[in-house]
PDB file of C-alpha atoms in Angstrom:
ATOM      1  CA  MET A   1       0.227  -0.090  -0.316  1.00 38.00           C
ATOM      2  CA  ASP A   2       3.108   2.762   0.921  1.00 42.00           C
ATOM      3  CA  ALA A   3       4.767   1.456  -2.384  1.00 42.00           C
ATOM      4  CA  GLU A   4       1.944   2.025  -4.448  1.00 42.00           C
ATOM      5  CA  PHE A   5       1.029   5.380  -2.112  1.00 40.00           C
ATOM      6  CA  ASN A   6       4.243   7.128  -3.032  1.00 42.00           C
ATOM      7  CA  GLY A   7       4.838   5.464  -6.199  1.00 51.00           C
ATOM      8  CA  THR A   8       1.429   8.437  -6.572  1.00 73.00           C
ATOM      9  CA  PHE A   9       1.612  10.764  -5.114  1.00 85.00           C
ATOM     10  CA  ILE A  10       4.934  12.679  -3.773  1.00 87.00           C
ATOM     11  CA  THR A  11       6.503  14.428  -0.623  1.00 87.00           C
ATOM     12  CA  LEU A  12       6.730  17.761   0.590  1.00 86.00           C
ATOM     13  CA  GLY A  13       9.108  17.203   2.702  1.00 83.00           C
ATOM     14  CA  GLY A  14      10.298  21.343   2.886  1.00 81.00           C
ATOM     15  CA  PHE A  15       8.354  22.810   5.733  1.00 85.00           C
ATOM     16  CA  VAL A  16      10.110  22.897   9.448  1.00 83.00           C
ATOM     17  CA  ASP A  17       7.681  21.617  12.342  1.00 81.00           C
ATOM     18  CA  VAL A  18       4.379  22.156  10.363  1.00 83.00           C
ATOM     19  CA  ASP A  19       2.815  19.843  13.051  1.00 83.00           C
ATOM     20  CA  LYS A  20       3.731  22.581  16.388  1.00 85.00           C
ATOM     21  CA  TYR A  21       2.978  25.630  13.978  1.00 85.00           C
ATOM     22  CA  ARG A  22       0.235  24.217  11.558  1.00 88.00           C
ATOM     23  CA  TYR A  23      -2.520  27.458  12.327  1.00 91.00           C
ATOM     24  CA  LEU A  24       0.699  29.858  12.697  1.00 91.00           C
ATOM     25  CA  TYR A  25       1.838  28.941   8.789  1.00 89.00           C
ATOM     26  CA  PHE A  26      -1.878  29.095   7.813  1.00 93.00           C
ATOM     27  CA  VAL A  27      -3.021  32.508   8.966  1.00 93.00           C
ATOM     28  CA  ILE A  28       0.536  33.698   7.543  1.00 91.00           C
ATOM     29  CA  PHE A  29       0.035  32.183   3.837  1.00 92.00           C
ATOM     30  CA  LEU A  30      -3.400  33.002   3.625  1.00 94.00           C
ATOM     31  CA  THR A  31      -2.622  36.406   5.002  1.00 94.00           C
ATOM     32  CA  LEU A  32      -0.147  36.697   2.062  1.00 93.00           C
ATOM     33  CA  TYR A  33      -2.875  36.393  -0.581  1.00 94.00           C
ATOM     34  CA  ILE A  34      -5.314  38.005   1.052  1.00 94.00           C
ATOM     35  CA  LEU A  35      -3.006  40.967   0.723  1.00 92.00           C
ATOM     36  CA  ILE A  36      -1.088  39.645  -3.119  1.00 92.00           C
ATOM     37  CA  LEU A  37      -5.177  39.662  -4.669  1.00 93.00           C
ATOM     38  CA  PHE A  38      -6.428  42.909  -2.511  1.00 91.00           C
ATOM     39  CA  THR A  39      -2.718  44.903  -3.746  1.00 89.00           C
ATOM     40  CA  ASN A  40      -2.911  43.452  -7.359  1.00 91.00           C
ATOM     41  CA  GLY A  41      -5.837  43.695  -7.927  1.00 91.00           C
ATOM     42  CA  THR A  42      -6.773  47.652  -6.658  1.00 88.00           C
ATOM     43  CA  ILE A  43      -3.716  48.189  -9.009  1.00 89.00           C
ATOM     44  CA  ILE A  44      -5.472  45.936 -12.169  1.00 91.00           C
ATOM     45  CA  CYS A  45      -8.974  47.963 -11.428  1.00 89.00           C
ATOM     46  CA  LEU A  46      -7.581  51.804 -11.062  1.00 87.00           C
ATOM     47  CA  ILE A  47      -5.442  50.762 -13.917  1.00 89.00           C
ATOM     48  CA  CYS A  48      -8.763  49.541 -16.120  1.00 89.00           C
ATOM     49  CA  ILE A  49     -11.334  52.514 -14.467  1.00 88.00           C
ATOM     50  CA  HIS A  50      -9.181  55.333 -15.312  1.00 83.00           C
ATOM     51  CA  ARG A  51      -9.255  56.165 -18.628  1.00 82.00           C
ATOM     52  CA  ASN A  52      -5.625  58.641 -17.851  1.00 81.00           C
ATOM     53  CA  LEU A  53      -3.689  55.308 -17.385  1.00 82.00           C
ATOM     54  CA  HIS A  54      -4.658  53.306 -20.681  1.00 86.00           C
ATOM     55  CA  GLU A  55      -1.322  54.150 -21.718  1.00 87.00           C
ATOM     56  CA  PRO A  56       1.052  50.844 -22.424  1.00 90.00           C
ATOM     57  CA  MET A  57       3.727  51.748 -19.874  1.00 87.00           C
ATOM     58  CA  TYR A  58       0.414  51.781 -17.167  1.00 88.00           C
ATOM     59  CA  ILE A  59      -0.945  48.235 -19.135  1.00 92.00           C
ATOM     60  CA  PHE A  60       2.005  46.310 -18.671  1.00 91.00           C
ATOM     61  CA  ILE A  61       2.047  47.540 -15.181  1.00 89.00           C
ATOM     62  CA  ALA A  62      -0.809  46.080 -15.200  1.00 91.00           C
ATOM     63  CA  ALA A  63      -0.298  42.815 -16.845  1.00 93.00           C
ATOM     64  CA  LEU A  64       2.810  42.428 -13.777  1.00 90.00           C
ATOM     65  CA  SER A  65       0.593  42.510 -11.679  1.00 91.00           C
ATOM     66  CA  LEU A  66      -2.017  39.877 -13.171  1.00 93.00           C
ATOM     67  CA  ASN A  67       0.811  37.862 -13.363  1.00 93.00           C
ATOM     68  CA  SER A  68       1.241  37.870 -10.023  1.00 91.00           C
ATOM     69  CA  LEU A  69      -1.896  37.699  -9.327  1.00 93.00           C
ATOM     70  CA  LEU A  70      -1.693  33.898 -11.674  1.00 93.00           C
ATOM     71  CA  PHE A  71       1.376  33.263  -9.684  1.00 93.00           C
ATOM     72  CA  SER A  72       0.469  33.557  -6.505  1.00 93.00           C
ATOM     73  CA  THR A  73      -2.507  31.154  -6.963  1.00 94.00           C
ATOM     74  CA  ALA A  74      -0.795  28.797  -8.584  1.00 92.00           C
ATOM     75  CA  ILE A  75       1.063  28.343  -4.983  1.00 92.00           C
ATOM     76  CA  TYR A  76      -0.543  30.059  -2.098  1.00 94.00           C
ATOM     77  CA  PRO A  77      -4.313  27.806  -1.876  1.00 94.00           C
ATOM     78  CA  LYS A  78      -1.977  24.900  -2.390  1.00 93.00           C
ATOM     79  CA  LEU A  79       0.618  25.997   0.945  1.00 92.00           C
ATOM     80  CA  CYS A  80      -2.714  26.747   2.974  1.00 92.00           C
ATOM     81  CA  ILE A  81      -4.275  23.183   2.332  1.00 92.00           C
ATOM     82  CA  ASP A  82      -0.738  21.844   3.349  1.00 91.00           C
ATOM     83  CA  VAL A  83      -0.368  23.086   6.618  1.00 90.00           C
ATOM     84  CA  LEU A  84      -3.829  21.919   8.055  1.00 91.00           C
ATOM     85  CA  SER A  85      -3.013  18.017   6.717  1.00 88.00           C
ATOM     86  CA  LYS A  86      -1.591  15.309   8.050  1.00 85.00           C
ATOM     87  CA  LYS A  87       0.345  14.240   5.424  1.00 86.00           C
ATOM     88  CA  GLN A  88       1.531  17.448   3.118  1.00 86.00           C
ATOM     89  CA  THR A  89       1.582  15.238   0.089  1.00 88.00           C
ATOM     90  CA  ILE A  90       0.818  15.982  -3.873  1.00 89.00           C
ATOM     91  CA  SER A  91       0.394  14.871  -6.761  1.00 89.00           C
ATOM     92  CA  HIS A  92       2.366  13.542  -9.382  1.00 88.00           C
ATOM     93  CA  SER A  93       0.319  15.552 -12.703  1.00 88.00           C
ATOM     94  CA  ALA A  94      -0.691  17.957 -10.064  1.00 90.00           C
ATOM     95  CA  CYS A  95       2.980  18.394  -9.337  1.00 91.00           C
ATOM     96  CA  MET A  96       3.754  18.586 -12.839  1.00 91.00           C
ATOM     97  CA  PHE A  97       0.821  21.090 -13.295  1.00 93.00           C
ATOM     98  CA  GLN A  98       2.178  23.655 -10.944  1.00 93.00           C
ATOM     99  CA  TYR A  99       5.853  23.029 -12.110  1.00 92.00           C
ATOM    100  CA  CYS A 100       4.551  24.492 -15.376  1.00 93.00           C
ATOM    101  CA  LEU A 101       2.465  27.411 -14.189  1.00 93.00           C
ATOM    102  CA  TYR A 102       5.562  28.257 -11.634  1.00 92.00           C
ATOM    103  CA  TYR A 103       8.043  28.881 -14.728  1.00 92.00           C
ATOM    104  CA  SER A 104       5.556  29.849 -16.721  1.00 93.00           C
ATOM    105  CA  PHE A 105       4.305  32.878 -15.210  1.00 93.00           C
ATOM    106  CA  ALA A 106       8.135  33.865 -13.778  1.00 89.00           C
ATOM    107  CA  ALA A 107       9.680  33.140 -17.359  1.00 90.00           C
ATOM    108  CA  ALA A 108       6.397  35.984 -18.108  1.00 93.00           C
ATOM    109  CA  ASP A 109       7.489  38.126 -15.673  1.00 90.00           C
ATOM    110  CA  PHE A 110      10.594  38.905 -18.002  1.00 89.00           C
ATOM    111  CA  LEU A 111       9.601  39.475 -20.763  1.00 93.00           C
ATOM    112  CA  LEU A 112       6.437  41.472 -19.665  1.00 92.00           C
ATOM    113  CA  LEU A 113       9.666  43.764 -17.825  1.00 89.00           C
ATOM    114  CA  SER A 114      11.471  43.523 -21.119  1.00 91.00           C
ATOM    115  CA  ALA A 115       8.112  45.247 -22.587  1.00 92.00           C
ATOM    116  CA  MET A 116       8.147  47.762 -19.967  1.00 89.00           C
ATOM    117  CA  ALA A 117      11.399  48.766 -20.994  1.00 88.00           C
ATOM    118  CA  TYR A 118      10.565  49.018 -24.479  1.00 91.00           C
ATOM    119  CA  ASP A 119       8.196  50.773 -24.222  1.00 90.00           C
ATOM    120  CA  ARG A 120       9.667  53.439 -21.533  1.00 86.00           C
ATOM    121  CA  TYR A 121      13.561  53.880 -24.168  1.00 87.00           C
ATOM    122  CA  VAL A 122      10.842  54.934 -27.401  1.00 89.00           C
ATOM    123  CA  SER A 123       8.721  57.593 -24.845  1.00 85.00           C
ATOM    124  CA  ILE A 124      12.555  59.036 -24.125  1.00 82.00           C
ATOM    125  CA  CYS A 125      14.690  58.567 -26.818  1.00 82.00           C
ATOM    126  CA  GLN A 126      11.779  58.582 -29.725  1.00 84.00           C
ATOM    127  CA  PRO A 127       8.824  61.028 -28.388  1.00 82.00           C
ATOM    128  CA  LEU A 128       7.750  62.421 -32.000  1.00 85.00           C
ATOM    129  CA  GLN A 129       6.955  58.488 -32.182  1.00 88.00           C
ATOM    130  CA  TYR A 130       5.809  56.651 -29.862  1.00 88.00           C
ATOM    131  CA  PRO A 131       1.636  56.755 -30.862  1.00 88.00           C
ATOM    132  CA  THR A 132       2.630  55.409 -33.586  1.00 89.00           C
ATOM    133  CA  ILE A 133       5.160  52.710 -32.744  1.00 90.00           C
ATOM    134  CA  MET A 134       4.084  51.710 -29.187  1.00 89.00           C
ATOM    135  CA  GLY A 135      -0.155  51.880 -31.028  1.00 88.00           C
ATOM    136  CA  LYS A 136      -2.187  49.134 -29.506  1.00 89.00           C
ATOM    137  CA  ARG A 137      -1.417  46.257 -31.958  1.00 92.00           C
ATOM    138  CA  THR A 138       2.488  46.292 -30.618  1.00 92.00           C
ATOM    139  CA  VAL A 139       1.234  46.459 -27.221  1.00 93.00           C
ATOM    140  CA  ILE A 140      -0.968  43.127 -27.928  1.00 94.00           C
ATOM    141  CA  VAL A 141       1.606  41.684 -29.772  1.00 94.00           C
ATOM    142  CA  LEU A 142       4.177  42.582 -26.500  1.00 94.00           C
ATOM    143  CA  LEU A 143       1.616  40.567 -23.431  1.00 94.00           C
ATOM    144  CA  THR A 144       0.717  37.939 -25.778  1.00 94.00           C
ATOM    145  CA  LEU A 145       4.785  37.158 -26.595  1.00 93.00           C
ATOM    146  CA  ALA A 146       5.237  37.635 -23.224  1.00 93.00           C
ATOM    147  CA  TRP A 147       2.733  34.811 -22.271  1.00 94.00           C
ATOM    148  CA  PHE A 148       2.681  33.169 -24.948  1.00 93.00           C
ATOM    149  CA  LEU A 149       5.846  32.520 -25.728  1.00 92.00           C
ATOM    150  CA  PRO A 150       7.329  31.139 -22.329  1.00 92.00           C
ATOM    151  CA  ALA A 151       4.577  28.508 -21.638  1.00 93.00           C
ATOM    152  CA  CYS A 152       5.284  27.385 -24.418  1.00 93.00           C
ATOM    153  CA  GLU A 153       8.981  26.778 -23.902  1.00 92.00           C
ATOM    154  CA  VAL A 154       8.081  25.762 -19.683  1.00 93.00           C
ATOM    155  CA  VAL A 155       5.183  23.419 -21.486  1.00 94.00           C
ATOM    156  CA  VAL A 156       8.472  20.821 -22.752  1.00 92.00           C
ATOM    157  CA  ALA A 157      10.120  21.204 -20.253  1.00 90.00           C
ATOM    158  CA  THR A 158       7.671  19.194 -18.167  1.00 91.00           C
ATOM    159  CA  VAL A 159       6.214  17.146 -20.194  1.00 91.00           C
ATOM    160  CA  VAL A 160       9.929  16.068 -20.143  1.00 89.00           C
ATOM    161  CA  ASN A 161       9.657  15.821 -16.100  1.00 88.00           C
ATOM    162  CA  SER A 162       6.763  13.842 -15.802  1.00 86.00           C
ATOM    163  CA  GLN A 163       7.970  11.381 -17.751  1.00 86.00           C
ATOM    164  CA  GLN A 164      11.256  10.730 -15.984  1.00 85.00           C
ATOM    165  CA  LYS A 165      11.524   7.867 -13.734  1.00 85.00           C
ATOM    166  CA  LEU A 166      11.356   8.520 -10.244  1.00 82.00           C
ATOM    167  CA  CYS A 167      13.425   6.794  -7.751  1.00 82.00           C
ATOM    168  CA  ASP A 168      12.389   8.872  -4.110  1.00 79.00           C
ATOM    169  CA  PHE A 169       9.417  10.462  -3.815  1.00 84.00           C
ATOM    170  CA  THR A 170      10.104  12.987  -0.961  1.00 84.00           C
ATOM    171  CA  THR A 171      11.316  16.763  -2.360  1.00 84.00           C
ATOM    172  CA  ARG A 172      13.020  19.729   0.194  1.00 82.00           C
ATOM    173  CA  GLY A 173      10.841  22.287  -1.384  1.00 82.00           C
ATOM    174  CA  ILE A 174       7.408  22.945  -0.125  1.00 87.00           C
ATOM    175  CA  VAL A 175       6.371  24.012  -4.165  1.00 88.00           C
ATOM    176  CA  CYS A 176       6.737  22.236  -7.189  1.00 88.00           C
ATOM    177  CA  ASN A 177      10.265  23.591  -8.738  1.00 84.00           C
ATOM    178  CA  ASN A 178      13.201  22.446  -9.486  1.00 81.00           C
ATOM    179  CA  THR A 179      13.374  20.389  -6.632  1.00 81.00           C
ATOM    180  CA  ILE A 180      12.163  17.960  -8.217  1.00 84.00           C
ATOM    181  CA  VAL A 181      14.766  17.460 -10.799  1.00 81.00           C
ATOM    182  CA  LYS A 182      16.333  15.535  -7.821  1.00 82.00           C
ATOM    183  CA  LEU A 183      14.142  13.216  -7.787  1.00 83.00           C
ATOM    184  CA  HIS A 184      14.888  11.359 -10.956  1.00 84.00           C
ATOM    185  CA  CYS A 185      16.785   8.061 -11.218  1.00 83.00           C
ATOM    186  CA  VAL A 186      19.082   9.353 -14.405  1.00 82.00           C
ATOM    187  CA  LYS A 187      20.477  13.478 -14.833  1.00 81.00           C
ATOM    188  CA  SER A 188      18.825  13.890 -18.135  1.00 79.00           C
ATOM    189  CA  ALA A 189      21.416  15.120 -20.399  1.00 83.00           C
ATOM    190  CA  PHE A 190      18.469  16.405 -22.535  1.00 85.00           C
ATOM    191  CA  LEU A 191      16.277  18.612 -19.547  1.00 85.00           C
ATOM    192  CA  THR A 192      20.063  20.464 -18.473  1.00 82.00           C
ATOM    193  CA  PHE A 193      21.585  21.544 -22.320  1.00 88.00           C
ATOM    194  CA  TYR A 194      16.695  22.540 -22.765  1.00 89.00           C
ATOM    195  CA  SER A 195      16.646  24.026 -18.951  1.00 84.00           C
ATOM    196  CA  LEU A 196      20.195  26.190 -20.384  1.00 85.00           C
ATOM    197  CA  PHE A 197      18.008  26.870 -23.448  1.00 89.00           C
ATOM    198  CA  VAL A 198      15.181  28.012 -21.852  1.00 88.00           C
ATOM    199  CA  THR A 199      17.294  29.810 -19.456  1.00 86.00           C
ATOM    200  CA  MET A 200      19.128  31.976 -22.093  1.00 87.00           C
ATOM    201  CA  ASN A 201      15.667  32.730 -24.031  1.00 88.00           C
ATOM    202  CA  VAL A 202      12.989  34.431 -21.487  1.00 87.00           C
ATOM    203  CA  VAL A 203      16.197  35.008 -17.829  1.00 86.00           C
ATOM    204  CA  VAL A 204      19.415  36.365 -19.790  1.00 87.00           C
ATOM    205  CA  VAL A 205      18.021  37.268 -22.729  1.00 91.00           C
ATOM    206  CA  PRO A 206      15.231  40.062 -21.594  1.00 90.00           C
ATOM    207  CA  VAL A 207      17.730  41.386 -18.773  1.00 88.00           C
ATOM    208  CA  MET A 208      20.631  41.421 -21.099  1.00 90.00           C
ATOM    209  CA  PHE A 209      18.197  43.963 -22.914  1.00 92.00           C
ATOM    210  CA  ILE A 210      16.842  46.010 -20.211  1.00 89.00           C
ATOM    211  CA  LEU A 211      19.857  46.680 -19.289  1.00 87.00           C
ATOM    212  CA  PHE A 212      20.990  47.893 -23.106  1.00 89.00           C
ATOM    213  CA  THR A 213      17.178  50.315 -23.119  1.00 88.00           C
ATOM    214  CA  TYR A 214      18.080  51.521 -19.562  1.00 85.00           C
ATOM    215  CA  THR A 215      21.756  52.160 -20.368  1.00 85.00           C
ATOM    216  CA  LYS A 216      20.567  54.576 -23.636  1.00 85.00           C
ATOM    217  CA  ILE A 217      18.056  55.871 -21.345  1.00 83.00           C
ATOM    218  CA  PHE A 218      20.246  56.605 -18.738  1.00 82.00           C
ATOM    219  CA  ILE A 219      22.966  58.234 -21.666  1.00 82.00           C
ATOM    220  CA  ILE A 220      20.457  60.179 -23.908  1.00 80.00           C
ATOM    221  CA  THR A 221      18.718  61.333 -20.461  1.00 77.00           C
ATOM    222  CA  TYR A 222      21.947  62.831 -18.661  1.00 74.00           C
ATOM    223  CA  HIS A 223      22.526  65.350 -22.098  1.00 71.00           C
ATOM    224  CA  SER A 224      18.557  66.431 -21.777  1.00 68.00           C
ATOM    225  CA  CYS A 225      16.953  69.268 -19.324  1.00 69.00           C
ATOM    226  CA  ALA A 226      16.344  68.312 -16.375  1.00 68.00           C
ATOM    227  CA  GLU A 227      12.300  67.422 -16.233  1.00 67.00           C
ATOM    228  CA  VAL A 228      13.833  64.923 -18.977  1.00 65.00           C
ATOM    229  CA  ARG A 229      15.673  63.670 -15.903  1.00 67.00           C
ATOM    230  CA  LYS A 230      13.205  63.565 -13.575  1.00 70.00           C
ATOM    231  CA  LYS A 231      10.706  61.646 -15.551  1.00 68.00           C
ATOM    232  CA  ALA A 232      12.727  58.762 -16.752  1.00 67.00           C
ATOM    233  CA  ALA A 233      13.897  58.596 -13.062  1.00 69.00           C
ATOM    234  CA  GLU A 234      10.613  58.522 -11.780  1.00 69.00           C
ATOM    235  CA  THR A 235       9.403  56.161 -15.016  1.00 68.00           C
ATOM    236  CA  CYS A 236      12.902  53.690 -14.361  1.00 73.00           C
ATOM    237  CA  PHE A 237      13.332  53.712 -10.644  1.00 74.00           C
ATOM    238  CA  PRO A 238      10.110  51.307 -10.300  1.00 73.00           C
ATOM    239  CA  HIS A 239      11.536  49.250 -13.370  1.00 74.00           C
ATOM    240  CA  LEU A 240      14.879  48.723 -12.247  1.00 77.00           C
ATOM    241  CA  MET A 241      13.956  47.393  -8.710  1.00 76.00           C
ATOM    242  CA  VAL A 242      11.341  45.367  -9.522  1.00 76.00           C
ATOM    243  CA  LEU A 243      13.713  43.530 -11.922  1.00 79.00           C
ATOM    244  CA  PHE A 244      16.616  43.417  -9.636  1.00 79.00           C
ATOM    245  CA  ILE A 245      14.898  41.876  -6.813  1.00 76.00           C
ATOM    246  CA  PHE A 246      13.512  39.319  -9.480  1.00 76.00           C
ATOM    247  CA  LEU A 247      17.023  38.693 -10.578  1.00 78.00           C
ATOM    248  CA  CYS A 248      18.231  38.095  -7.050  1.00 76.00           C
ATOM    249  CA  LEU A 249      15.092  35.550  -6.306  1.00 74.00           C
ATOM    250  CA  VAL A 250      15.390  33.351  -9.351  1.00 75.00           C
ATOM    251  CA  LEU A 251      19.271  33.339  -8.254  1.00 74.00           C
ATOM    252  CA  PHE A 252      17.875  31.684  -5.159  1.00 72.00           C
ATOM    253  CA  ASP A 253      15.816  29.498  -7.052  1.00 71.00           C
ATOM    254  CA  VAL A 254      18.762  27.859  -9.275  1.00 68.00           C
ATOM    255  CA  VAL A 255      20.870  28.460  -5.586  1.00 61.00           C
ATOM    256  CA  ILE A 256      17.701  25.782  -4.135  1.00 59.00           C
ATOM    257  CA  ALA A 257      17.788  23.564  -7.867  1.00 60.00           C
ATOM    258  CA  ARG A 258      21.776  23.272  -7.756  1.00 58.00           C
ATOM    259  CA  LEU A 259      23.104  23.209  -3.521  1.00 55.00           C
ATOM    260  CA  GLU A 260      19.644  22.237  -2.065  1.00 52.00           C
ATOM    261  CA  SER A 261      21.770  19.268  -0.362  1.00 54.00           C
ATOM    262  CA  ASP A 262      23.994  22.235   1.302  1.00 62.00           C
ATOM    263  CA  LEU A 263      21.230  23.675   3.007  1.00 67.00           C
ATOM    264  CA  PRO A 264      19.596  23.866   5.734  1.00 74.00           C
ATOM    265  CA  LYS A 265      16.393  23.311   5.987  1.00 77.00           C
ATOM    266  CA  ILE A 266      15.058  26.437   7.493  1.00 81.00           C
ATOM    267  CA  VAL A 267      17.439  28.333   4.763  1.00 76.00           C
ATOM    268  CA  ARG A 268      15.288  26.668   2.163  1.00 77.00           C
ATOM    269  CA  LEU A 269      11.756  27.460   3.085  1.00 81.00           C
ATOM    270  CA  ILE A 270      12.766  30.421   3.613  1.00 79.00           C
ATOM    271  CA  MET A 271      14.889  31.763   0.963  1.00 77.00           C
ATOM    272  CA  THR A 272      11.266  29.704  -0.776  1.00 79.00           C
ATOM    273  CA  LEU A 273       9.556  31.758   0.923  1.00 82.00           C
ATOM    274  CA  GLN A 274      11.718  34.499  -0.153  1.00 80.00           C
ATOM    275  CA  ILE A 275       9.924  33.810  -3.987  1.00 79.00           C
ATOM    276  CA  VAL A 276       6.488  33.757  -3.594  1.00 83.00           C
ATOM    277  CA  VAL A 277       6.434  36.163  -0.831  1.00 83.00           C
ATOM    278  CA  TYR A 278       8.420  38.972  -2.455  1.00 80.00           C
ATOM    279  CA  ASN A 279       8.044  39.787  -6.146  1.00 78.00           C
ATOM    280  CA  PRO A 280       4.131  39.563  -5.489  1.00 85.00           C
ATOM    281  CA  LEU A 281       3.570  41.440  -3.112  1.00 83.00           C
ATOM    282  CA  PHE A 282       6.370  43.723  -3.929  1.00 79.00           C
ATOM    283  CA  ASN A 283       4.867  45.144  -7.622  1.00 77.00           C
ATOM    284  CA  PRO A 284       2.167  46.769  -6.466  1.00 77.00           C
ATOM    285  CA  ILE A 285       3.822  48.531  -3.404  1.00 76.00           C
ATOM    286  CA  MET A 286       6.515  49.830  -5.606  1.00 74.00           C
ATOM    287  CA  TYR A 287       4.875  50.714  -8.960  1.00 72.00           C
ATOM    288  CA  GLY A 288       1.923  52.142  -6.474  1.00 66.00           C
ATOM    289  CA  VAL A 289       4.343  54.144  -4.553  1.00 63.00           C
ATOM    290  CA  LYS A 290       6.614  55.367  -6.935  1.00 62.00           C
ATOM    291  CA  MET A 291       4.235  56.200  -9.750  1.00 68.00           C
ATOM    292  CA  LYS A 292       2.489  59.442  -9.452  1.00 70.00           C
ATOM    293  CA  ALA A 293      -0.420  58.918 -11.970  1.00 71.00           C
ATOM    294  CA  ILE A 294      -0.971  55.577  -9.734  1.00 75.00           C
ATOM    295  CA  TRP A 295      -0.212  57.004  -6.162  1.00 70.00           C
ATOM    296  CA  LYS A 296      -2.725  59.804  -7.739  1.00 76.00           C
ATOM    297  CA  HIS A 297      -5.711  57.292  -7.364  1.00 73.00           C
ATOM    298  CA  ILE A 298      -4.475  55.278  -5.262  1.00 73.00           C
ATOM    299  CA  LYS A 299      -4.974  58.299  -2.169  1.00 72.00           C
ATOM    300  CA  ARG A 300      -7.943  59.028  -3.840  1.00 75.00           C
ATOM    301  CA  LEU A 301      -9.902  55.492  -3.077  1.00 71.00           C
ATOM    302  CA  PHE A 302      -9.127  56.176   0.555  1.00 73.00           C
ATOM    303  CA  CYS A 303      -9.929  59.203   1.139  1.00 75.00           C
ATOM    304  CA  ARG A 304     -13.044  58.017  -0.586  1.00 73.00           C
ATOM    305  CA  LEU A 305     -13.251  54.515   1.499  1.00 70.00           C
ATOM    306  CA  VAL A 306     -12.229  56.605   4.713  1.00 67.00           C
ATOM    307  CA  ASN A 307     -14.985  59.271   4.666  1.00 69.00           C
ATOM    308  CA  LYS A 308     -17.079  56.039   3.726  1.00 70.00           C
ATOM    309  CA  ILE A 309     -16.172  54.421   7.307  1.00 69.00           C
ATOM    310  CA  ILE A 310     -16.581  57.662   9.287  1.00 64.00           C
TER     311      ILE A 310
END
């Protein structure tokens, strides 16, 4: 019976003292999920409602918030169920599905940030051509590629992963990410090289493109007037901060997979929690506070809510 159970289900062994802190885990995860839904949902609604925010830059911010919602929904409901369960398990097929969603939405973040960098580059460096270049069709194409391209590439990796024979059925993680590679009986050379190929496509190339575009922006604004420099700083700083934080978290994910046996359990748990907490929660706070047009509508909404309560 145990052999049959273990052959069908994978145990998520990355939790620390879950029996002792079961309800604390649940309250923390549920609170974080609600905060992520509320903050990102607020950004999306404000951008959809207010016509002065119907510009490519804000549409990409809304897409980034939507992506954070989808990423979090693929993670947090399962975490809440796991901590309330006696055994933290997941079926192999469900694990592969979560793996696919996890990396598809994570990779989409980099491509969305690339689209935002391109939008800023055209807006600041080619302002007269901006309405022509960044039309509705261009925005739709960029959004489609940002979600469709990584999803197609990650699906291939997911299919290959799902066909690997498992010799272990207990991961050292709390979600189905790269930690499942350690369960394979034989390390797949194709999967290793294909993962590098996908990483180059959806991480390295977008990051290099973003750095290139912002370098061009800073060079041009350096020789411009103070007003142009101020505008560039206001719109580019949040994007660079989000990129920096997210890139660090992706490196954490790689560390978890490659150095898993060398890391204490509590360290792996903290690192994983950073991946699933910081970016979905950091994005709306950064854009909501640093982007003046969005922050203005947030303050108005807050004042209306306070007046109704009073």
